[in-house]
Amino acid sequence: MYFSKDNAVTAEMIAERALFHLKYSRGKTLQVATDFDKFWSFAHVVRDLVIDGFTATQEEYLQKDVKRVYYLSMEFLIGKLLERNVLALDILKPSIEALKKLDIDLSTVIQMDIEAGLGNGGLGRLAACFLDSMASMELPAYGYGLRYEHGIFRQEFEDGWQQERPDNWLELGYPWEMVRPEYTMPVFVYGRVENISDTRRGKQPVWTDWQMFKAVPYDIPMIGFQTNTVNMLRLWSARADEGFRLDVFNQGDYVRAVEEKNWAENVTKVLYPSDNTHAGQELRLIQEYFLVSCSVRDIVRRHEKKHSDLRDFAEKNAVQMNDTHPALAVAELMRIFCDEYEMPWDNAWEITTKTCAYTNHTLLPEALETWPVELINRVLPRHLQIIYEINHRFLQRVEMAHPGNSELIQKVSLIEENGHRSVRMANLAVVGSHAVNGVAGLHSKLLRERVMPEMSELYPNKFINVTNGITHRRWLLKCNPELSALITDKIGSGWIHNLKELTKLEPLATDKAFQKEFMAIKRRNKEALGKMIENDLHIPIHPDSLFDVQVKRLHMYKRQLLSTMYLITLYQRIKANPKMDILPRTFVFAAKAAPGYHLAKRLIKLINSVAVVVNHDPDVAGRLKVVFLPDYNVSLAEKIIPAADLSEQISTAGKEASGTGNMKLSLNGALTIGTWDGANIEIAQHVGEENIFIFGHREEELHALAQNSYNPWTYYDNDQELQHVLEAIRVNSFDPSQPALFMDLFDDLTRHGDPFFYMADYRLYLDAQEKVEALFRQPEAWAEKSILNVARMGWFSSDRTINEYAEKIWGIKPISIPDTE
Ligand SMILES: *Cc1c(COP(=O)(O)O)cnc(C)c1O
């Protein structure tokens, strides 16, 4: 690491510096310091250690004039940073020792760390894993996002119903950010476009009458794992401009003027809490533009430090758009190039498309962003003109290649016309990018074949696949320290830098002594989670039961209701025959539902209602336990995942773009029960189909079913257990005082056509669960498969993913940051 060459980090030094920060940053003595004071002081010691690396990294990028990649994302679900940073700097031992000298427990301090929940789920967590990999692989990279005052809501349950509470992560201060007011950027919205005569260029469009506000950057250092590289995540915070509504000030209405400042400051007030659905609010559009506008300006500013013009912009800068949320970057780059730098359109277009690339994250129609033309015209009038011009030229080319094909034109147009007109952001992103990628093999194929067949024919080489990955440094090394130590003990520590080295564990899969050690660690992780559940929820947990885990956002396509139906089936079997031989199981759910997602919120209530009944029924005799842990977030995931035996990845085939939870769980030795969907397919290919429980209809089969008027009642009529489960849901047999509470869930699976094919997959899922049960009763066979899962998951490191982006899309190379003198 940066500092370690001439300046080894000792426990003495850490202790001394921690006391210094306690005194001079917090104004406290050790005697009166709170746990948060101690955390703050230690976090600043860690932060101080990366400052030299941080400045040296930027200096090196500038001097060498390297090509940089900019990852634009509305979400970065980074979670806690302290422990991760301690591991990245390789100062765990001296830190523990130093804190012990001060009579402080490192784990207490780590607990006080602040959860940065600036994302909803997989998409935001992917961005966070990428930042980790990019820094650890010494790539010149930047994350750009928004500094929401309130991240994803905190979830509580009241009488089994989800309650949303505001997340106040900035309340006590956030030690990992550095505010940079000197790099404040102006952002303009609203107004109109006037054509004004220019003596050289004739009539030119000029955007006027706009309202201006400001973007203040806050930088979070992203420390490479045991390298000198310290990259940054730059998060923008919206502020009112001082001159804001000066006219109102001049009229003497001071209070109203100050009130109006709120408008600007609301822009980064809150993260929109919907996952895989498009909210469509004006404020959300402004948020998206705000991210794009100040980030693009910042990129241009940095480029100009070394270059007198923008001709080689695309050779030095790559912009990756994480989903279509930042797709306005295409129009914004064109506006800056053409309007502010007076570049001819064709040159500007070539540079823009060479610079930009787009990652698609979903095929769900409700998630595809479209914005009403009327709204864009009001908020961003000049951008709408540019989008029209892009569309006009694009459609002209299409018409030339396929004369008279009006159906094709209508399908690929950036403008959707059905009653009212709207801009299709995915089409804008595709046309404006040189590469478009899906996030797993099947998803990329369906993107080409089902969602955008015309586009992929027009641009056969643009569409590629880059399968997602996860950072094993958080999702194994940090979250499962005992397993990590065992692995290092057996195969050395090379896996920390190259996860593929895990294959060296393969020969140990049948080694009885190793199986014992391996399963003992799983058992201790289960005990720890069980204790936490007993403490927090007062549900006694047996660590020898099968921990059946489904943790992810709540969504009908993810089918938490399917595992709930299985659970109800098991309960009904026990009620019918209390003496039956049944494998003890602990069902662990954790999931937030979008606040406006009615069915998802009902499902939370259903699971909590079933839990109350099942957990207390004497006939069950503790053999089934149902636990719904509130407030799923990164830190909770880190506790659950190392304790999982079974990983539920049961989305409707073709609907989960990739999934990354599936990878985290398998890497920690959970066996997957899953559909042929997303990255489950690639997991099956890597771990071996004999080491995973795949079930259910495949996408082609469901596609055919849908085309042949799928009828859920057919399955109902032929399956008594299915009828029995659905009846319990229909009448709410779990709480007769509230009959028909779950009628909407019943209707969705029956009268409303079962859009996610629960009925078709129910029996197949039960059959697969029976195989799970049989295998779990053979501990050695289970252990072998579990070890093989760990050993064969190396390919799913986000280092591999990032390497593919760097080579196939960005054209950037690692650069080592030298040690200083
Ligand atoms: C990994 C992760 C996700 C994504 O989980 P999926 O199962 O892939 O949907 C969501 N939320 C958190 C907190 C995560 O860590």
Coordinates of C-alpha atoms in Angstrom, one line a residue, residues 6 33 223 233 257 418 429 480 502 505 519 583 587 628 682 684 695 810:
D6 CA 8.9 3.8 4.3
A33 CA -16.1 9.2 24.2
I223 CA -9.2 2.0 -2.1
L233 CA -16.7 7.9 -6.2
A257 CA -37.2 33.6 -1.8
N418 CA -49.4 6.0 -28.8
A429 CA -28.9 4.8 -25.3
N480 CA -17.0 -15.0 6.0
L502 CA -10.3 -21.5 -5.6
L505 CA -10.0 -26.6 -3.4
M519 CA -19.1 -27.7 7.7
L583 CA -36.5 -32.3 7.5
F587 CA -37.0 -20.2 6.1
F628 CA -38.7 -12.4 7.9
E682 CA -23.8 -19.8 -15.9
A684 CA -24.9 -24.3 -13.3
F695 CA -36.2 -26.9 -11.9
W810 CA -13.7 0.8 -22.6

